[in-house]
Coordinates of C-alpha atoms and ligand atoms in Angstrom, one line a residue:
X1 CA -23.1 17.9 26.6
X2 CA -19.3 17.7 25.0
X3 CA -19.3 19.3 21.6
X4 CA -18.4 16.2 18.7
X5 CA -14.9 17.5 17.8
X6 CA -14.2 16.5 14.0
X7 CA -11.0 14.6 13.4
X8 CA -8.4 16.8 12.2
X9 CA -6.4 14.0 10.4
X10 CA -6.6 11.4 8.7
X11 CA -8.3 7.7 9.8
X12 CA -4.9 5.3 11.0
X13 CA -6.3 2.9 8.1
X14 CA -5.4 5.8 5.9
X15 CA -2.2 6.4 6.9
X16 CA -1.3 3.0 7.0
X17 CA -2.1 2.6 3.5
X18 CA -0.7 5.6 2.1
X19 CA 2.8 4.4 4.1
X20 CA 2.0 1.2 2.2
X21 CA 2.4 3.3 -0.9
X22 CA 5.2 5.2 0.1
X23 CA 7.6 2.7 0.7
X24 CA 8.0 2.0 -2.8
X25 CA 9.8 5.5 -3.4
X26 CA 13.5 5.0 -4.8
X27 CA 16.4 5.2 -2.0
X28 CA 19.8 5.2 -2.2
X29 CA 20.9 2.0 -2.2
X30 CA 17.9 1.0 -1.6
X31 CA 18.6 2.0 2.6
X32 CA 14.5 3.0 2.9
X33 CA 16.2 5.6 5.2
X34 CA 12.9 6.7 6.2
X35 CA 10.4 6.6 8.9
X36 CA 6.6 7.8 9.0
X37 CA 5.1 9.1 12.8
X38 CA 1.1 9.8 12.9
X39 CA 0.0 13.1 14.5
X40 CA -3.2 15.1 15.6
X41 CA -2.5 16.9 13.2
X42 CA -1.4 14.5 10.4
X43 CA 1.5 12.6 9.3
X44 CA 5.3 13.3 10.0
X45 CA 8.3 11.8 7.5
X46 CA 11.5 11.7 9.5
X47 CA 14.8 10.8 8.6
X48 CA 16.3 7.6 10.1
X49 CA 19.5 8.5 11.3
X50 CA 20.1 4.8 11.6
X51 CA 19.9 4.0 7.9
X52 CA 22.7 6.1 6.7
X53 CA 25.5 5.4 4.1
X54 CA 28.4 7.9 5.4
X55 CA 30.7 7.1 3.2
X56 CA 28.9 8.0 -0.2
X57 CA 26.4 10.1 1.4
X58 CA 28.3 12.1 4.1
X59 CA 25.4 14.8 4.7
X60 CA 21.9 12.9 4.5
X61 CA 22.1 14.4 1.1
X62 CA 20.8 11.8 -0.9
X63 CA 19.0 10.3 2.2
X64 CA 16.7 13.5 2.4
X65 CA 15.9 13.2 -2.0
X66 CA 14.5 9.7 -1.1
X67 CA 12.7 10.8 1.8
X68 CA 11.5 13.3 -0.6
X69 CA 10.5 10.8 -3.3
X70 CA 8.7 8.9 0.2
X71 CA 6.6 11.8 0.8
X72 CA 5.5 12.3 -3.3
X73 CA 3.8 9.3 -2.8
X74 CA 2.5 9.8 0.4
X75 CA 0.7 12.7 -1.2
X76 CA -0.3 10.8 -4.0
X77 CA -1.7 8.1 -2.2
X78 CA -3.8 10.2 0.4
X79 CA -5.0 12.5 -2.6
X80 CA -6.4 9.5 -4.4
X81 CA -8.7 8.5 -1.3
X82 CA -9.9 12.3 -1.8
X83 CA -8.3 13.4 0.9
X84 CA -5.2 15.5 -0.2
X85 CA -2.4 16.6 2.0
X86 CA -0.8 20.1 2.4
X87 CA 3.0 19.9 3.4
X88 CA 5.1 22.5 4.9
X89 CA 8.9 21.0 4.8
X90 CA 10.2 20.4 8.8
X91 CA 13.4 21.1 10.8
X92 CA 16.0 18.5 11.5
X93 CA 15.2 14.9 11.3
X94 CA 11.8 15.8 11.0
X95 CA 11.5 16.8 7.5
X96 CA 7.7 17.5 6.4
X97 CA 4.7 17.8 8.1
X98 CA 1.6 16.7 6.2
X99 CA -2.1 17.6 7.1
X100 CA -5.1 17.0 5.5
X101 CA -6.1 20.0 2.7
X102 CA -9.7 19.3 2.7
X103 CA -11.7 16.7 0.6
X104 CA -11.9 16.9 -3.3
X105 CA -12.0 13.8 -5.6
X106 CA -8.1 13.5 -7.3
X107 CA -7.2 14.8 -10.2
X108 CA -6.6 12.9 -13.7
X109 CA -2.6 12.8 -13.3
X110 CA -2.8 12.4 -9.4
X111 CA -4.6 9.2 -10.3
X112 CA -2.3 8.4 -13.6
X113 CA 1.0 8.8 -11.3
X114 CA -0.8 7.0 -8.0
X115 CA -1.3 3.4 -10.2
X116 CA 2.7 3.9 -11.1
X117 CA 3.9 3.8 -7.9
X118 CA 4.3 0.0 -8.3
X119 CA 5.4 -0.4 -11.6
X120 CA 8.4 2.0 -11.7
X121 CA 11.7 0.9 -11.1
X122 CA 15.2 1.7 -11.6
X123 CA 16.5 0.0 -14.8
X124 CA 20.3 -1.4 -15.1
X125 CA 19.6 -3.4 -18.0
X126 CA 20.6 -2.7 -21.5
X127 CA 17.9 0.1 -23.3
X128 CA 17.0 0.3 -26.7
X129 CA 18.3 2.7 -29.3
X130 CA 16.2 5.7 -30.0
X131 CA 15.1 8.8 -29.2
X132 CA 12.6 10.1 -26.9
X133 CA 10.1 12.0 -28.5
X134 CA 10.1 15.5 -27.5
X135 CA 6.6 16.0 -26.7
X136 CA 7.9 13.5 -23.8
X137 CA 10.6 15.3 -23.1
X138 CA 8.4 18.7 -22.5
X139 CA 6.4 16.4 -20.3
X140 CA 9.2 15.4 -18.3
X141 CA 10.7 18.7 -18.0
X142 CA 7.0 20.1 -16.7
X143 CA 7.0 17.2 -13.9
X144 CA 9.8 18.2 -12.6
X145 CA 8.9 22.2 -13.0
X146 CA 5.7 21.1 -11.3
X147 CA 7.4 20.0 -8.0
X148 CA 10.2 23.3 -8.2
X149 CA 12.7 21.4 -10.1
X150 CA 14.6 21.6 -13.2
X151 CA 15.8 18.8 -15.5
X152 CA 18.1 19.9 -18.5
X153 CA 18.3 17.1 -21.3
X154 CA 22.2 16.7 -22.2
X155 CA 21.6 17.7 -26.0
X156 CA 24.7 16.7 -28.4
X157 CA 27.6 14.5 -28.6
X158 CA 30.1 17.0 -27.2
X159 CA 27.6 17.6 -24.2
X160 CA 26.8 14.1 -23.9
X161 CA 30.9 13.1 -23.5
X162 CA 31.1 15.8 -21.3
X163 CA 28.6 14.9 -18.9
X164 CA 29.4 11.0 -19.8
X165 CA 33.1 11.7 -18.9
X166 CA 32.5 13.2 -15.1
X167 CA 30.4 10.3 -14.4
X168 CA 33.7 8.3 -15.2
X169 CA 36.2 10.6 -13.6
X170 CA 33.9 10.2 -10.5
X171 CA 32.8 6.5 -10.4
X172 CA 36.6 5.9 -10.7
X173 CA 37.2 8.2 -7.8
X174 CA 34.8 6.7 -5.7
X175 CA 35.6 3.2 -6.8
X176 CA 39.4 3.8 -5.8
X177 CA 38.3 3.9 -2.0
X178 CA 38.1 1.2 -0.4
X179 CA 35.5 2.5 2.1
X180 CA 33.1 3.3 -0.8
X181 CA 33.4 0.0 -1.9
X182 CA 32.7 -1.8 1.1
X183 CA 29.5 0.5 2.2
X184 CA 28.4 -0.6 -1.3
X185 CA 28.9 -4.3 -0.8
X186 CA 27.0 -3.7 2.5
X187 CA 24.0 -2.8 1.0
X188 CA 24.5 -5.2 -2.3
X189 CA 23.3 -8.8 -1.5
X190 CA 23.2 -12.2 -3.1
X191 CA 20.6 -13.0 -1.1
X192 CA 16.8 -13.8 -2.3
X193 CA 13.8 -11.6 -0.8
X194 CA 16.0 -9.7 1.5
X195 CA 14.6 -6.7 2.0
X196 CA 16.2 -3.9 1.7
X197 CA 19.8 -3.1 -0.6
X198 CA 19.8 -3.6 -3.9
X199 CA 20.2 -7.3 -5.1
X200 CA 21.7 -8.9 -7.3
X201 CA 18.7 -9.0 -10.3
X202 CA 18.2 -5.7 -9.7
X203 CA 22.2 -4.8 -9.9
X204 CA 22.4 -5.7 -13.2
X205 CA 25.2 -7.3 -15.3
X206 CA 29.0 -6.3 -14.3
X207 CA 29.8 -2.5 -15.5
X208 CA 31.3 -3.1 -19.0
X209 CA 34.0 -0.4 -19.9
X210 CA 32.5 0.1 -23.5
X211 CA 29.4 1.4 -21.8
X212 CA 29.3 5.3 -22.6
X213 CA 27.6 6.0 -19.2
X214 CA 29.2 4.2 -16.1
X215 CA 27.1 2.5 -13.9
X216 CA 27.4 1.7 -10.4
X217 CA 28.8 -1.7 -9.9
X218 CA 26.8 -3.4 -7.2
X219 CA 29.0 -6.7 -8.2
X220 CA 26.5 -8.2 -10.9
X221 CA 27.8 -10.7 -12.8
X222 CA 29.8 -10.2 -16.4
X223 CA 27.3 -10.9 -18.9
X224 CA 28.5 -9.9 -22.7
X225 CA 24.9 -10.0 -24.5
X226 CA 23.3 -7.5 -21.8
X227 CA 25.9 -4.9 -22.7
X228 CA 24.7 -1.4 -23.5
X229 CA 26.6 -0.1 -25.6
X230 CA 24.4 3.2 -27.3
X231 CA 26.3 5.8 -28.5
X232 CA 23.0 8.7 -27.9
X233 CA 21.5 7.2 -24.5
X234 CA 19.1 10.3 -23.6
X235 CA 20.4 11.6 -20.8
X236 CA 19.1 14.9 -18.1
X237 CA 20.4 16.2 -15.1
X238 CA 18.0 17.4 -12.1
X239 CA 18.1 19.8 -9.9
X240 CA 16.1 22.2 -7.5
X241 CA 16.7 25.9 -6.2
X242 CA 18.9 25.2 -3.9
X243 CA 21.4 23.1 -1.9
X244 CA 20.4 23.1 2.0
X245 CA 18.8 20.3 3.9
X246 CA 15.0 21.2 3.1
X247 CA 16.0 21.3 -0.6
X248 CA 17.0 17.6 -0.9
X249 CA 13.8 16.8 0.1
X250 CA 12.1 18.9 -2.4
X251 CA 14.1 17.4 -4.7
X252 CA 13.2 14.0 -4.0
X253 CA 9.5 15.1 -4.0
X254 CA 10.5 16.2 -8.0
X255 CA 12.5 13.7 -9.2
X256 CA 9.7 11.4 -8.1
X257 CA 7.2 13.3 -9.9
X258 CA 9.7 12.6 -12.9
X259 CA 10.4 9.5 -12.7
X260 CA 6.7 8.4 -12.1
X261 CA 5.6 10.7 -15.2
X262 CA 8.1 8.7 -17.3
X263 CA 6.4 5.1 -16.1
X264 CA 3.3 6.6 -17.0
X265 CA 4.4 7.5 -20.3
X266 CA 6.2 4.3 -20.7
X267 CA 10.0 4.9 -20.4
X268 CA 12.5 3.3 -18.1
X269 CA 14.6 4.8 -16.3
X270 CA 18.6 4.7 -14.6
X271 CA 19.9 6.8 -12.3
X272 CA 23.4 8.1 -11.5
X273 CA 24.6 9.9 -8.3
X274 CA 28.9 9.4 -8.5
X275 CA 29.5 12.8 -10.1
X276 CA 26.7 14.4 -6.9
X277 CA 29.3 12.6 -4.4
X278 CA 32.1 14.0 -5.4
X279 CA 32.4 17.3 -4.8
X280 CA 34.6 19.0 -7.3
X281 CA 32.7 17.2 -9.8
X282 CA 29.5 18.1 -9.2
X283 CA 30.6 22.0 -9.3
X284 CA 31.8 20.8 -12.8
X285 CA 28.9 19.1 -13.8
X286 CA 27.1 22.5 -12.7
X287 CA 29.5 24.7 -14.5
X288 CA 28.8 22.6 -17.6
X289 CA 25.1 23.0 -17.7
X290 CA 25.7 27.0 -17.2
X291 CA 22.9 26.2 -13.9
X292 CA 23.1 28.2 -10.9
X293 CA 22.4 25.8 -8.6
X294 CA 24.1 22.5 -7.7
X295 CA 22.8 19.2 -9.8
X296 CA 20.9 16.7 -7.6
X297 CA 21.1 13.6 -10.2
X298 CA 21.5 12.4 -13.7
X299 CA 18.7 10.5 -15.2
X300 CA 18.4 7.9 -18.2
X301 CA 15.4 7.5 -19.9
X302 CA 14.6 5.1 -22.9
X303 CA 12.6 2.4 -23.4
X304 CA 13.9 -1.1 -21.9
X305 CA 12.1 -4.6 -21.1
X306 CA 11.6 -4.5 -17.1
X307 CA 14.1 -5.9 -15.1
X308 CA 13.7 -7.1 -11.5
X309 CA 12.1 -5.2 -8.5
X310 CA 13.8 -4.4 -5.1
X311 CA 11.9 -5.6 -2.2
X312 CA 10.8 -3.0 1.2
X313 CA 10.6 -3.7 5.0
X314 CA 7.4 -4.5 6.1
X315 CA 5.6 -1.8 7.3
X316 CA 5.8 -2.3 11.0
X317 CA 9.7 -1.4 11.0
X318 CA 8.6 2.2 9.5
X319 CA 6.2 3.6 11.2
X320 CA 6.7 5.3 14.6
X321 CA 4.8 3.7 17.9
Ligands
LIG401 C1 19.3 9.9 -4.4 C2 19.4 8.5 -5.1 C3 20.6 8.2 -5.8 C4 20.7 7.0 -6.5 N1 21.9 6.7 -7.2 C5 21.9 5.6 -8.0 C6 23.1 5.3 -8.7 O1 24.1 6.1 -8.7 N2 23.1 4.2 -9.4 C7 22.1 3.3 -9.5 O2 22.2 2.3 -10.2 N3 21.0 3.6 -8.7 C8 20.9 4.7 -8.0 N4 19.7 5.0 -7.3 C9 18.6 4.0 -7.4 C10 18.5 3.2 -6.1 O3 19.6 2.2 -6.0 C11 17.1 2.5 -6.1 O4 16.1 3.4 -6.1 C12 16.9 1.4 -5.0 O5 17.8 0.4 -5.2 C13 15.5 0.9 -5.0 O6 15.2 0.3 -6.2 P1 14.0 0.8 -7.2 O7 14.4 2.2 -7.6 O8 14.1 -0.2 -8.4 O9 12.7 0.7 -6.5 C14 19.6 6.1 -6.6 C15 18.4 6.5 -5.9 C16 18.3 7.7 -5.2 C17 17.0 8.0 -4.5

């Protein structure tokens, strides 16, 4: 008689769900440049070399961190049905393997960070004046430890400018080519449940020049009461050991660790990637934080009324036959 084999993976309901979960990671420009492929063994995150943005994103940089941020709540997801993945970090397009760890029921924060997977979003809206408490801060700065990253909070006005003023220098570089502009307008749309790009709730009102920290301009309309125009936004840049192609995704894998911690604890947040795309500003961004190792983002956290959600592909466009 055949021996029963046990399955070595997880059920396909499972992974269809935890995919479900996953797609609500943060992407550049909101290109989901991700797909998922189940295995024997377990689940595969690939990169989708069709989803690309060459222009700001040249080396799948920023592609791989949301790929990354994907496969956080993939984990997430499959540790809450109390069956955790393990994940060893893959070689080309294929980026991490995940296999099942064994059962255990999930922990307190796997649980916390699982239920925020839907309610976090990336806030272009004004924030509220004040500080973050610190004990928040420590949190946030563990979250990121957690997943082998590191997030240094811009402390002081001098710093603040400083790191406020390369986001300028580079937004202004970027916005000067014409190329830039037009990948962004690709991926920018008017249109109602599209869904993918970033539209135009979720872009926000125009950029205003008075705004200390430049944001993006996905072409939202001028608006002069949803101006933001703190003087002491709270501000951190993020980073991992390391600059190669497996590191991205590591990154992503932390900064969605961070950015989930701070729904939990019930900040917004904004993100901002110009002074990451343009080379000689990054290495000054790095210089200025004294960091070995090259920034991956700069984050915003503060408290803000939620603005509007990007939509996701449906599943069947994501997952590998
Ligand atoms: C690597 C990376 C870089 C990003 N850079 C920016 C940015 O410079 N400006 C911005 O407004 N949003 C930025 N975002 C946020 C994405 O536009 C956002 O995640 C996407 O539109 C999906 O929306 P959601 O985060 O609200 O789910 C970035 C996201 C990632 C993962």
């Amino acid at each position: 008689m055949s021996q029963m084999t046990m399955p070595r993976t997880w059920s396909r309901e499972t992974f269809i769900a935890a995919v479900g979960a996953a797609v609500w990671a943060p992407s550049i420009h909101n290109t989901q440049p991700w797909r998922f492929r189940y295995t024997d063994e377990g689940i595969d995150v690939l990169l989708d070399p069709a989803r690309q943005v060459p222009v700001c994103d040249p080396h799948c940089r920023a592609s791989r961190v949301s790929c990354g941020a994907a496969t956080f709540n993939l984990r997430l997801a499959l540790a809450d049905t109390g069956e955790p993945a393990q994940y060893r970090l893959g070689r080309g397009d294929t980026l991490v393997h995940l296999s099942p760890a064994g059962r255990r029921p999930p922990l307190p924060v796997e649980r916390r960070l699982y239920r925020q997977i839907r309610r976090r979003h990336t806030n272009r809206g004004p924030f509220s004046e004040g500080a973050v408490d610190r004990s928040l801060v420590v949190q946030l700065t563990d979250a990121a430890r957690q997943e082998s990253g590191w997030l240094d909070f811009v402390v002081g006005e001098p710093a603040l400018e400083a790191v406020a003023s390369l986001i300028r220098s580079a937004d202004a570089e970027l916005s000067a080519d014409p190329a830039y502009v037009a990948e962004m307008r690709a991926w920018t749309t008017e249109a109602d449940h599209r869904v993918e790009g970033v539209d135009r709730d979720a872009a926000g009102a125009a950029p205003h020049p008075a705004e200390l920290l430049a944001r993006r301009d996905f072409g939202g309309a001028e608006h002069g009461t949803t101006r933001d125009l703190s003087r002491e936004p709270v501000v951190a840049v993020f980073g991992v050991l390391g600059d190669g192609p497996a590191d991205a995704v590591q990154a992503g894998m932390a900064l969605q660790r961070v950015l989930l911690t701070a729904a939990d604890l019930g900040l917004s947040t904004a993100m901002y990637s110009q002074p990451i795309e343009v080379p000689t500003i990054r290495e000054r961004l790095r210089l200025t934080l004294g960091r070995l190792h090259d920034p991956q983002l700069v984050l915003r956290f503060g408290y803000a009324p939620t603005t509007c959600y990007t939509n996701r592909r449906p599943l069947e466009d994501v997952i590998e036959p």
